[in-house]
XYZ file of C-alpha atoms in Angstrom:
725
model
C 65.705 -29.858 3.944
C 66.051 -33.584 4.647
C 67.507 -34.722 7.929
C 70.836 -36.554 8.151
C 69.027 -39.834 8.840
C 66.757 -39.492 5.806
C 69.511 -38.355 3.499
C 72.050 -40.851 4.714
C 70.383 -43.837 6.407
C 73.559 -45.897 6.498
C 75.755 -43.166 7.909
C 77.909 -42.576 4.801
C 77.267 -41.112 1.381
C 78.303 -43.026 -1.738
C 81.925 -42.336 -2.553
C 81.447 -41.393 -6.197
C 78.281 -39.322 -6.286
C 77.490 -36.450 -3.953
C 73.764 -36.463 -3.161
C 73.802 -33.561 -0.700
C 71.990 -31.211 -3.082
C 68.950 -33.501 -3.298
C 65.869 -33.069 -1.154
C 64.288 -36.010 0.678
C 62.000 -37.125 -2.142
C 64.660 -36.739 -4.812
C 67.062 -38.747 -2.669
C 64.527 -41.551 -2.288
C 63.960 -41.653 -6.066
C 67.682 -41.703 -6.832
C 68.612 -44.412 -4.355
C 65.704 -46.797 -4.997
C 67.308 -48.821 -7.767
C 65.592 -52.227 -7.548
C 62.001 -52.844 -8.616
C 59.429 -50.534 -10.224
C 59.342 -46.870 -9.176
C 56.833 -44.201 -10.205
C 58.062 -40.660 -9.605
C 55.263 -38.085 -9.700
C 57.314 -34.986 -10.495
C 55.364 -31.760 -10.006
C 56.114 -28.793 -12.254
C 59.546 -27.306 -11.577
C 60.385 -29.969 -8.984
C 63.803 -30.950 -10.333
C 62.947 -34.155 -12.184
C 65.903 -33.747 -14.553
C 68.258 -33.397 -11.592
C 66.732 -36.566 -10.160
C 67.183 -38.567 -13.371
C 70.746 -37.323 -13.819
C 71.740 -38.324 -10.280
C 70.056 -41.706 -10.643
C 72.067 -42.534 -13.777
C 75.278 -41.679 -11.923
C 74.119 -43.518 -8.781
C 73.329 -46.718 -10.717
C 76.781 -46.736 -12.272
C 78.385 -45.901 -8.936
C 76.681 -49.019 -7.571
C 77.999 -51.413 -10.177
C 75.467 -51.188 -13.025
C 77.343 -51.068 -16.337
C 76.444 -48.019 -18.443
C 75.523 -50.288 -21.381
C 72.845 -51.889 -19.180
C 71.014 -48.606 -18.543
C 68.311 -47.405 -20.950
C 67.152 -43.783 -20.658
C 64.071 -42.968 -22.772
C 63.139 -39.315 -23.310
C 60.931 -37.422 -25.757
C 63.774 -35.497 -27.415
C 67.282 -36.634 -28.189
C 68.617 -33.314 -26.930
C 67.218 -33.906 -23.432
C 68.805 -37.377 -23.278
C 72.162 -35.979 -24.361
C 71.978 -33.194 -21.798
C 71.105 -35.612 -18.987
C 73.979 -37.945 -19.833
C 76.404 -35.018 -20.097
C 75.326 -33.818 -16.661
C 75.623 -37.337 -15.251
C 79.148 -37.468 -16.635
C 80.031 -34.324 -14.708
C 78.826 -36.006 -11.521
C 80.707 -39.238 -12.131
C 82.878 -39.689 -15.226
C 82.774 -39.877 -19.005
C 81.602 -43.497 -19.008
C 78.083 -42.090 -18.599
C 78.218 -41.390 -22.330
C 78.018 -45.158 -22.862
C 74.531 -45.196 -21.331
C 71.969 -45.900 -24.068
C 69.811 -42.784 -24.142
C 67.394 -41.336 -26.679
C 63.819 -41.146 -27.866
C 61.497 -44.123 -28.237
C 61.791 -43.764 -32.007
C 65.577 -43.459 -31.903
C 66.047 -46.574 -29.779
C 63.524 -48.451 -31.939
C 65.567 -47.532 -35.008
C 68.763 -48.821 -33.391
C 67.235 -52.141 -32.311
C 65.330 -52.767 -35.550
C 68.467 -52.308 -37.620
C 70.015 -55.068 -35.515
C 67.074 -57.429 -35.042
C 64.681 -56.370 -37.823
C 65.598 -59.366 -39.969
C 63.386 -61.439 -37.680
C 60.444 -59.355 -38.943
C 61.480 -59.402 -42.590
C 63.267 -56.031 -42.664
C 66.833 -55.486 -43.790
C 69.124 -53.101 -41.946
C 68.942 -50.469 -44.702
C 65.286 -49.433 -44.385
C 64.504 -45.739 -44.816
C 62.572 -43.707 -42.256
C 59.975 -41.416 -43.814
C 58.529 -38.284 -42.253
C 54.989 -36.927 -42.267
C 55.352 -35.162 -45.629
C 56.693 -38.350 -47.214
C 53.759 -40.332 -45.819
C 51.286 -37.838 -47.283
C 53.098 -38.040 -50.624
C 52.750 -41.834 -50.707
C 49.056 -41.626 -49.831
C 48.558 -39.097 -52.617
C 50.221 -41.434 -55.132
C 48.053 -44.318 -53.954
C 44.865 -42.238 -54.118
C 45.638 -41.477 -57.733
C 46.578 -45.042 -58.692
C 43.455 -46.453 -57.001
C 41.184 -43.888 -58.658
C 40.109 -42.296 -55.370
C 39.351 -38.640 -54.781
C 38.579 -37.906 -58.412
C 36.740 -34.891 -59.750
C 33.489 -34.163 -57.960
C 34.210 -36.586 -55.134
C 34.522 -35.293 -51.565
C 37.074 -37.897 -50.580
C 39.228 -37.050 -47.516
C 42.540 -35.311 -48.197
C 45.906 -37.031 -47.847
C 46.468 -35.144 -44.599
C 43.265 -36.516 -43.088
C 44.018 -40.042 -44.346
C 47.449 -40.003 -42.689
C 45.880 -38.573 -39.515
C 43.447 -41.489 -39.475
C 46.051 -44.205 -40.086
C 48.469 -42.738 -37.535
C 45.717 -42.079 -35.003
C 44.589 -45.700 -35.124
C 48.150 -46.850 -34.408
C 48.768 -44.429 -31.563
C 45.432 -45.122 -29.917
C 45.810 -48.905 -30.455
C 42.421 -49.216 -32.087
C 41.195 -50.553 -35.454
C 40.998 -47.924 -38.165
C 37.309 -48.562 -38.811
C 36.542 -47.922 -35.126
C 38.515 -44.672 -35.186
C 36.689 -43.485 -38.314
C 33.326 -44.259 -36.708
C 34.329 -42.467 -33.502
C 36.154 -39.366 -34.772
C 35.290 -39.052 -38.481
C 31.692 -40.239 -38.611
C 30.975 -37.826 -41.481
C 33.375 -39.854 -43.646
C 32.000 -43.337 -42.968
C 30.618 -43.586 -46.520
C 34.256 -43.836 -47.666
C 35.268 -46.383 -45.011
C 35.915 -49.261 -47.435
C 38.134 -47.065 -49.602
C 39.986 -45.725 -46.540
C 40.685 -49.270 -45.328
C 41.852 -50.184 -48.836
C 44.207 -47.199 -48.812
C 45.568 -48.243 -45.414
C 46.310 -51.719 -46.766
C 48.062 -50.420 -49.883
C 50.009 -47.867 -47.814
C 51.392 -50.648 -45.608
C 52.210 -52.796 -48.641
C 53.952 -49.880 -50.384
C 56.193 -49.277 -47.376
C 57.117 -52.962 -47.054
C 57.881 -53.282 -50.768
C 60.174 -50.263 -50.764
C 61.941 -50.726 -47.434
C 60.252 -47.758 -45.727
C 59.094 -47.180 -42.164
C 57.164 -44.197 -40.868
C 57.388 -43.019 -37.256
C 54.515 -45.246 -36.173
C 56.115 -48.299 -37.792
C 59.214 -47.831 -35.647
C 57.142 -48.242 -32.489
C 54.798 -50.965 -33.714
C 57.692 -52.998 -35.130
C 59.661 -52.637 -31.893
C 56.616 -53.902 -30.042
C 56.209 -56.759 -32.559
C 59.876 -57.646 -32.138
C 59.512 -57.892 -28.369
C 56.222 -59.777 -28.545
C 56.799 -62.118 -31.483
C 60.524 -62.923 -31.267
C 61.323 -64.456 -27.849
C 65.077 -64.518 -28.512
C 65.139 -60.784 -29.269
C 62.928 -59.988 -26.266
C 65.223 -61.948 -23.929
C 68.352 -60.329 -25.377
C 66.969 -56.775 -25.144
C 65.523 -57.241 -21.663
C 68.739 -58.822 -20.367
C 70.856 -56.067 -21.866
C 68.808 -53.246 -20.352
C 68.649 -54.253 -16.702
C 67.539 -50.771 -15.619
C 65.087 -48.686 -17.636
C 64.152 -45.055 -16.983
C 61.371 -43.218 -18.835
C 60.989 -39.439 -18.726
C 57.628 -37.686 -19.312
C 55.756 -40.953 -18.845
C 52.411 -39.133 -18.898
C 53.020 -38.436 -22.610
C 53.405 -42.084 -23.649
C 50.832 -43.843 -25.782
C 49.571 -47.398 -25.365
C 52.181 -48.844 -27.751
C 55.004 -47.244 -25.777
C 53.589 -48.502 -22.475
C 53.465 -52.037 -23.918
C 57.072 -51.691 -25.123
C 58.249 -50.801 -21.605
C 56.417 -53.755 -20.066
C 57.864 -56.168 -22.648
C 61.378 -54.713 -22.491
C 61.393 -55.331 -18.731
C 60.173 -58.920 -19.076
C 63.176 -60.399 -17.230
C 63.064 -57.823 -14.443
C 60.892 -54.995 -13.086
C 63.627 -52.380 -12.735
C 61.685 -49.558 -14.369
C 61.532 -45.976 -13.172
C 58.772 -43.898 -14.797
C 58.997 -40.156 -14.177
C 56.121 -37.836 -15.045
C 53.313 -35.619 -13.884
C 49.707 -36.640 -14.431
C 48.739 -32.957 -14.081
C 50.766 -32.130 -17.205
C 49.263 -34.744 -19.538
C 48.078 -32.556 -22.451
C 48.921 -34.444 -25.631
C 45.981 -36.782 -26.230
C 45.683 -35.371 -29.764
C 49.061 -37.034 -30.462
C 47.873 -40.327 -29.016
C 49.214 -39.871 -25.470
C 47.143 -41.831 -22.949
C 46.651 -40.068 -19.607
C 45.792 -43.361 -17.936
C 49.209 -44.897 -18.650
C 50.633 -43.090 -15.641
C 47.561 -43.927 -13.554
C 47.792 -47.632 -14.494
C 51.544 -47.975 -13.926
C 51.215 -49.453 -10.400
C 48.841 -52.115 -11.770
C 51.075 -52.976 -14.722
C 54.069 -53.189 -12.384
C 52.912 -54.658 -9.045
C 54.703 -53.483 -5.889
C 55.470 -50.107 -7.443
C 56.943 -47.571 -5.030
C 55.360 -44.134 -5.616
C 57.514 -41.107 -4.794
C 56.209 -37.541 -5.133
C 58.424 -34.551 -5.891
C 56.514 -31.560 -4.538
C 59.162 -28.925 -3.764
C 59.170 -26.429 -6.615
C 62.358 -24.596 -7.639
C 60.777 -22.274 -10.197
C 57.817 -20.242 -8.941
C 56.880 -18.093 -5.979
C 54.404 -19.507 -3.446
C 51.409 -17.315 -4.472
C 51.680 -18.707 -8.003
C 51.964 -22.277 -6.711
C 49.003 -21.823 -4.377
C 46.868 -20.809 -7.338
C 48.130 -23.652 -9.551
C 47.467 -26.172 -6.772
C 43.903 -24.861 -6.711
C 43.506 -25.211 -10.488
C 44.195 -28.946 -10.281
C 42.362 -29.490 -6.978
C 39.083 -30.340 -8.735
C 40.586 -32.826 -11.214
C 38.613 -36.067 -11.188
C 41.602 -38.440 -11.560
C 44.960 -37.485 -10.130
C 47.838 -38.279 -7.827
C 47.187 -35.738 -5.080
C 50.168 -33.472 -4.506
C 50.758 -29.981 -3.150
C 53.547 -27.912 -4.642
C 55.513 -25.678 -2.296
C 58.650 -23.576 -2.556
C 61.291 -21.779 -0.539
C 61.564 -19.017 -3.159
C 60.722 -15.628 -1.742
C 57.996 -13.560 -3.346
C 54.555 -12.304 -2.374
C 53.120 -11.047 -5.687
C 49.749 -12.661 -6.225
C 48.650 -13.632 -9.735
C 46.643 -10.879 -11.425
C 43.263 -11.250 -13.173
C 42.275 -8.805 -15.909
C 38.750 -8.772 -17.338
C 38.942 -6.783 -20.587
C 35.970 -5.257 -22.355
C 36.896 -7.127 -25.538
C 39.853 -8.751 -27.283
C 41.252 -5.409 -28.439
C 41.408 -4.091 -24.924
C 42.919 -7.370 -23.756
C 45.640 -6.977 -26.400
C 46.326 -3.346 -25.443
C 46.521 -4.229 -21.748
C 49.007 -7.042 -22.394
C 51.162 -4.862 -24.668
C 51.131 -1.937 -22.204
C 52.003 -4.162 -19.241
C 54.818 -5.851 -21.154
C 56.268 -2.446 -21.993
C 56.033 -1.436 -18.333
C 57.744 -4.651 -17.164
C 60.504 -4.116 -19.705
C 61.044 -0.537 -18.568
C 61.255 -1.797 -14.985
C 64.045 -4.203 -15.895
C 62.445 -7.505 -16.971
C 64.191 -8.675 -20.180
C 61.815 -9.235 -23.099
C 63.011 -12.835 -23.493
C 61.849 -13.445 -19.903
C 58.238 -12.569 -20.815
C 55.801 -14.907 -22.551
C 52.192 -14.709 -23.688
C 50.449 -18.083 -23.834
C 47.163 -19.076 -25.458
C 45.190 -22.185 -26.255
C 45.238 -21.937 -30.070
C 47.511 -20.094 -32.485
C 44.845 -17.748 -33.875
C 43.982 -16.443 -30.383
C 47.008 -14.115 -30.507
C 46.052 -12.361 -33.758
C 44.886 -9.091 -32.245
C 47.815 -9.063 -29.827
C 50.268 -9.508 -32.703
C 48.829 -6.437 -34.415
C 49.028 -4.421 -31.209
C 52.633 -5.446 -30.562
C 53.663 -4.658 -34.136
C 51.980 -1.272 -33.993
C 53.787 -0.505 -30.768
C 57.180 -1.645 -32.044
C 57.507 -4.606 -29.644
C 59.443 -7.376 -31.355
C 58.224 -10.897 -30.675
C 58.830 -14.506 -31.641
C 55.891 -16.819 -32.239
C 56.773 -20.421 -31.496
C 56.071 -23.311 -33.853
C 57.932 -22.885 -37.170
C 58.944 -25.443 -39.771
C 61.670 -27.953 -39.117
C 64.638 -27.441 -41.428
C 64.114 -30.818 -43.103
C 60.457 -30.062 -43.890
C 61.504 -27.529 -46.544
C 61.176 -28.663 -50.163
C 64.758 -27.833 -51.187
C 66.207 -29.695 -48.203
C 64.032 -32.731 -48.971
C 65.358 -32.594 -52.541
C 68.977 -32.952 -51.404
C 68.170 -35.573 -48.780
C 66.481 -37.693 -51.471
C 69.832 -38.251 -53.234
C 71.479 -39.309 -49.982
C 68.569 -41.524 -48.934
C 68.833 -43.470 -52.202
C 72.489 -44.234 -51.451
C 71.348 -45.872 -48.211
C 68.242 -47.561 -49.644
C 68.143 -47.861 -53.468
C 64.575 -49.214 -53.170
C 63.346 -45.848 -51.838
C 60.722 -45.275 -54.521
C 59.590 -41.974 -53.014
C 63.053 -40.419 -53.269
C 63.530 -41.706 -56.834
C 60.222 -40.150 -57.832
C 61.167 -36.797 -56.291
C 64.546 -36.702 -58.042
C 63.235 -37.752 -61.452
C 60.495 -35.109 -61.416
C 63.210 -32.445 -61.118
C 64.387 -33.301 -64.637
C 63.075 -31.340 -67.575
C 60.484 -33.139 -69.737
C 59.940 -35.954 -67.206
C 56.401 -36.055 -65.832
C 54.703 -38.232 -63.220
C 53.909 -41.129 -65.596
C 57.447 -41.336 -66.956
C 58.905 -41.053 -63.455
C 56.698 -43.939 -62.289
C 57.854 -46.131 -65.202
C 61.516 -45.479 -64.405
C 61.058 -46.113 -60.680
C 59.163 -49.329 -61.415
C 62.091 -50.558 -63.538
C 64.542 -49.645 -60.794
C 62.419 -51.415 -58.169
C 62.464 -54.660 -60.213
C 66.206 -54.585 -60.667
C 68.929 -56.124 -58.527
C 71.279 -53.368 -59.723
C 69.239 -50.123 -59.592
C 72.024 -47.750 -60.635
C 72.935 -49.894 -63.653
C 69.246 -49.990 -64.603
C 69.072 -46.192 -64.349
C 72.086 -45.762 -66.627
C 70.696 -48.202 -69.217
C 67.081 -47.044 -69.228
C 65.834 -46.293 -72.786
C 65.346 -42.549 -72.485
C 63.303 -40.319 -74.750
C 65.160 -37.758 -76.849
C 63.756 -34.814 -74.843
C 65.014 -36.083 -71.503
C 67.929 -38.346 -72.433
C 70.578 -35.811 -71.421
C 68.985 -35.151 -68.004
C 68.696 -38.852 -67.185
C 72.300 -39.472 -68.272
C 73.466 -36.684 -65.949
C 71.605 -38.258 -63.044
C 73.139 -41.671 -63.805
C 76.622 -40.109 -63.927
C 76.019 -38.508 -60.532
C 75.196 -41.804 -58.839
C 78.151 -43.500 -60.535
C 80.448 -40.827 -59.094
C 78.964 -41.292 -55.616
C 79.800 -45.000 -55.470
C 82.712 -45.801 -53.159
C 82.533 -42.489 -51.306
C 82.217 -42.776 -47.523
C 82.421 -39.230 -46.154
C 78.925 -37.696 -45.749
C 80.176 -34.178 -46.407
C 82.009 -35.279 -49.602
C 78.798 -36.942 -50.795
C 76.854 -33.768 -49.974
C 79.275 -31.568 -51.944
C 79.065 -33.837 -54.981
C 75.259 -33.856 -54.842
C 75.232 -30.055 -54.593
C 77.428 -29.733 -57.710
C 74.752 -31.619 -59.599
C 71.716 -30.126 -57.852
C 72.581 -26.416 -57.767
C 71.702 -25.633 -61.439
C 68.345 -27.375 -60.926
C 67.884 -25.586 -57.594
C 68.310 -22.136 -59.203
C 65.527 -22.940 -61.684
C 63.159 -24.695 -59.270
C 63.313 -21.925 -56.650
C 64.125 -18.871 -58.748
C 61.845 -16.641 -56.666
C 63.654 -17.032 -53.332
C 66.778 -19.130 -53.845
C 69.124 -16.842 -51.800
C 67.135 -17.528 -48.620
C 66.914 -21.244 -49.392
C 70.667 -21.352 -50.127
C 71.316 -20.357 -46.508
C 69.351 -23.417 -45.409
C 71.506 -25.643 -47.629
C 74.649 -24.079 -46.164
C 73.306 -24.827 -42.704
C 72.607 -28.426 -43.730
C 76.210 -28.803 -44.884
C 77.401 -27.579 -41.493
C 75.262 -30.226 -39.825
C 76.325 -33.108 -42.091
C 79.999 -32.200 -41.621
C 79.711 -33.334 -37.990
C 78.781 -36.905 -39.026
C 81.072 -39.808 -39.935
C 78.244 -42.121 -41.047
C 75.701 -41.281 -43.746
C 73.229 -43.790 -42.264
C 73.375 -42.039 -38.870
C 72.882 -38.635 -40.502
C 69.847 -39.801 -42.513
C 68.317 -41.430 -39.423
C 68.829 -38.328 -37.305
C 67.284 -35.984 -39.863
C 64.172 -38.152 -39.844
C 63.979 -38.872 -36.108
C 65.074 -35.538 -34.635
C 65.124 -32.936 -37.429
C 66.913 -29.642 -36.643
C 65.045 -26.360 -36.413
C 65.515 -23.728 -39.087
C 67.963 -21.107 -37.821
C 67.555 -17.465 -38.738
C 71.279 -16.723 -38.691
C 70.526 -13.549 -36.728
C 72.782 -12.234 -34.045
C 71.888 -13.670 -30.600
C 71.072 -10.172 -29.355
C 68.369 -9.932 -32.022
C 66.732 -13.093 -30.631
C 66.116 -11.538 -27.227
C 62.462 -11.174 -28.006
C 59.137 -11.518 -26.318
C 57.704 -15.028 -26.791
C 54.176 -15.749 -28.028
C 53.328 -19.424 -27.812
C 50.565 -21.959 -27.657
C 50.485 -23.666 -24.280
C 51.316 -27.009 -25.869
C 54.544 -25.561 -27.291
C 55.444 -23.920 -23.965
C 55.483 -27.115 -21.888
C 58.838 -27.574 -20.177
C 59.766 -23.879 -20.463
C 59.674 -21.038 -17.926
C 59.690 -17.232 -17.847
C 59.851 -14.480 -15.222
C 56.449 -13.147 -16.314
C 53.688 -15.060 -18.067
C 50.407 -13.796 -19.536
C 47.683 -16.333 -20.287
C 45.100 -14.764 -22.603
C 41.690 -15.806 -23.880
C 40.568 -17.379 -20.582
C 36.921 -16.858 -21.467
C 33.949 -19.163 -21.334
C 33.554 -20.790 -24.734
C 37.254 -20.460 -25.560
C 39.010 -22.083 -22.619
C 38.095 -24.889 -22.298
C 37.428 -25.529 -25.959
C 33.670 -25.552 -26.718
C 33.734 -29.247 -27.688
C 35.704 -30.355 -24.611
C 32.707 -31.581 -22.628
C 31.222 -33.607 -25.457
C 34.597 -35.054 -26.433
C 35.612 -36.035 -22.925
C 38.490 -33.549 -22.964
C 37.361 -31.358 -20.064
C 39.997 -32.630 -17.655
C 42.775 -32.287 -20.212
C 41.757 -28.661 -20.732
C 42.066 -28.142 -16.967
C 45.562 -29.634 -17.093
C 46.377 -27.316 -20.003
C 45.652 -24.271 -17.829
C 47.735 -25.808 -15.047
C 50.683 -26.182 -17.430
C 50.322 -22.569 -18.560
C 50.223 -21.157 -15.034
C 53.207 -23.210 -13.821
C 55.449 -21.633 -16.493
C 55.571 -18.373 -14.461
C 58.359 -17.693 -11.980
C 57.482 -14.293 -10.472
C 54.474 -12.768 -12.228
C 51.357 -14.395 -13.613
C 48.594 -12.533 -15.473
C 45.301 -14.260 -16.305
C 43.291 -12.352 -18.914
C 39.975 -12.728 -20.698
C 37.641 -10.598 -22.845
C 34.037 -10.037 -21.774
C 32.828 -9.500 -25.347
C 34.040 -12.025 -27.886
C 33.480 -12.579 -31.593
C 31.894 -15.939 -32.365
C 32.501 -18.063 -35.502
C 29.465 -16.431 -37.180
C 31.157 -13.020 -36.575
C 28.545 -11.941 -34.039
C 29.620 -10.610 -30.634
C 28.510 -12.325 -27.432
C 28.909 -11.357 -23.803
C 30.970 -14.042 -22.057
C 32.275 -14.721 -18.573
C 35.560 -16.009 -17.298
C 36.611 -19.621 -17.859
C 34.877 -22.160 -15.573
C 38.352 -23.128 -14.350
C 38.876 -19.573 -13.082
C 35.434 -19.492 -11.467
C 36.388 -22.568 -9.440
C 39.350 -20.814 -7.819
C 38.974 -19.985 -4.152
C 38.750 -16.280 -3.181
C 41.943 -14.459 -2.322
C 44.298 -16.380 -4.625
C 44.569 -13.537 -7.143
C 44.109 -9.782 -7.410
C 41.858 -8.124 -9.953
C 43.128 -5.388 -12.243
C 40.793 -2.531 -13.036
C 40.491 -1.300 -16.597
C 39.758 2.424 -17.022
C 37.159 2.518 -19.792
C 36.363 5.159 -22.385
C 32.848 5.895 -23.656
C 33.375 3.431 -26.494
C 34.106 0.673 -23.971
C 31.067 0.433 -21.687
C 30.846 -1.853 -18.706
C 31.510 -1.759 -14.997
C 35.087 -1.503 -13.813
C 36.292 -4.101 -11.349
C 37.911 -3.167 -8.089
C 41.615 -3.633 -7.579
C 44.879 -2.234 -8.885
C 44.132 0.470 -11.487
C 45.626 0.067 -14.953
C 44.804 2.647 -17.597
C 43.938 1.367 -21.063
C 42.672 4.181 -23.287
C 41.931 4.519 -26.957
C 43.491 7.277 -28.967
C 41.719 9.088 -31.797
C 41.792 6.737 -34.754
C 43.089 7.779 -38.166
C 41.180 6.373 -41.152
C 42.237 5.850 -44.763
C 40.361 9.043 -45.645
C 42.884 10.987 -43.545
C 45.781 9.704 -45.661
C 46.959 9.525 -49.242
C 49.999 8.127 -51.021
C 52.936 10.310 -50.061
C 51.484 11.447 -46.727
C 54.117 11.975 -44.038
C 53.275 10.351 -40.704
C 54.872 9.894 -37.296
C 54.838 6.575 -35.394
C 55.741 6.462 -31.670
C 58.373 3.751 -32.234
C 59.279 3.661 -35.943
C 59.518 7.442 -36.210
C 58.831 9.436 -39.359
C 57.738 7.711 -42.553
C 55.967 8.114 -45.893
C 52.767 6.304 -46.934
C 53.414 4.186 -50.049
C 50.138 2.269 -50.333
C 46.597 2.318 -48.931
C 45.071 -1.139 -48.357
C 41.350 -1.300 -47.708
C 39.623 -1.556 -45.364
C 42.145 -0.120 -42.863
C 45.831 -0.908 -43.486
C 48.715 1.112 -44.904
C 52.239 0.445 -46.137
C 54.675 2.994 -44.745
C 58.358 3.420 -45.630
C 60.064 4.528 -42.403
C 63.394 6.349 -42.554
C 65.107 4.059 -40.012
C 63.033 0.867 -40.013
C 62.164 0.305 -43.668
C 58.786 -0.740 -45.066
C 56.087 -1.726 -42.559
C 52.436 -2.702 -42.993
C 50.337 -1.245 -40.165
C 46.691 -1.680 -39.200
C 45.071 1.692 -38.530
C 42.970 0.310 -35.670
C 46.199 -0.262 -33.740
C 48.885 1.999 -35.190
C 49.074 5.225 -33.171
C 49.918 7.440 -36.137
C 50.104 11.206 -36.284
C 49.690 12.859 -39.704
C 52.447 15.417 -40.288
C 51.681 16.223 -43.928
C 48.921 14.969 -46.247
């Protein structure tokens, strides 16, 4: 721990904030409040604690909360930090301006956006909305017609967004990353132009526009830049290694009247280049802000030392880095384990068997995670876990507001905020019987030309087949005028929408109805409809299952990207084979070092136990099997940092066993479809007794179990015993 002199150089601690729990480096980061500071925060080194104490320390030293800007990558993390700062000091910490880059951009553009030609009532569109607009434009411009291999709307949006996030012209990005589509370059550039014009004409901004317009505001409007920079005298940025070039420019411009910027991040955890994050932002920070003080947080509060020693070695060979060595005071002497499986099936069986053993020894299932580079790498493991009755949660589901029925309801509310929202009008009109795309476009065009859109809607000359539906829609919007309460507006919309909803989603409306009930619970917490609409676009809530919390105590399967920032008692990293990790194209695409950092992130999620696994025979894209070795990143590790696990092989799994701790992984006699028929009675080791209801070739069966209901099992993995044919 730090000495008294280091922790308290002036002999007394600040009266308001107790800094005794900080280590030396954390203390230095918290108490350095003037000038630029770069905090290199190693994995598990208490960066959140450091940021929280610094907010409280700034206020304790006379900085008004309104003058502090805390930028994070999720709104939830900003709220948690400010709540914790309030516990250290007082409730005035809640007046600190904290949120995501996009959230703060939204706030400032609604105030200053008039200088750029935007009113305060612009609508924020999400990815699905953007793709919908591009699809409309493709059709209207005659692109992507029959027999033409024009890029899809998803790829077009990827291109346009990628160019923004990488701060490069779209034609350069197409040449660099989509060279096979260069024959369509002129049409793609035309689409980009029309997409931008469409958004401006209808008062829309996508996520990228929020950042680029904030940057434009700071760069092109000196009065706004001076006002924003003067207001935020102290700026803190979390996860700085994940910023893109636009965000780095925003920080530099926002601090134009001062250099009081603290950037906190870890270069070794920069893994989001596919989203536009620029690894070199954190490396360039000292050049962008001269006289930067660099402080390294190296004491780890998460993992045992054997795990940290191995993770330090993973990053040792990185070409560009801030050198740091993680250490800990946590007791523990279990070395990471390396398992070389014969193939992916044996890898899956080993992981499942070891998880079951850990659980039996007292490790809760929710404290165990299996991580992998890409989502499909866990396929065989998922089958093995299901066959063995191990419940798991695979991370990366839809956001609540990405569901079609939720977007339907939000469209009504978005129009109340921005009557020029052509996309929402189109969505609502297409719900009406006998109104097709052409008619919907004519109505929306009339509304767009009008100064009184709701009056225009009510007076539109409707056809006989759809006159009643249009009149009902006009009556709805008339009834919504003058209402202020978001939840009252929601209830009125639902009275209108529910009959349509039951027809549109007749196949699964009960499940979707639960989502709408959840949305009502969320909107009931808001006093302002504008704030609610902004939040659903900027930080959409996850879909909840409604299950009892006990039921959510499940094993976690996750891509490494989705696991960043999380931790578990035991972590398995699978698929660490040559040709899979790093990705085969990493060397050609210049992504080799990011792949190394990806493994580092995976390994630093483990607190007590770390298992590194790879198959020695692997199926290639052409469905042939190749013999492969361990990942080059594992081969680089120095001897003695891990222990090998020996696999006991059967005759169907040839290959030499490796020395080390023995773990038995055996195959049982496999039942085939020929051994079963409809009505056969079988016994499963977890689900118990059941009856076969359907045979699915080549090797799956549907079984109705007495206690667990209907399950589909793969015969290669299900350990079934036939009781009666």
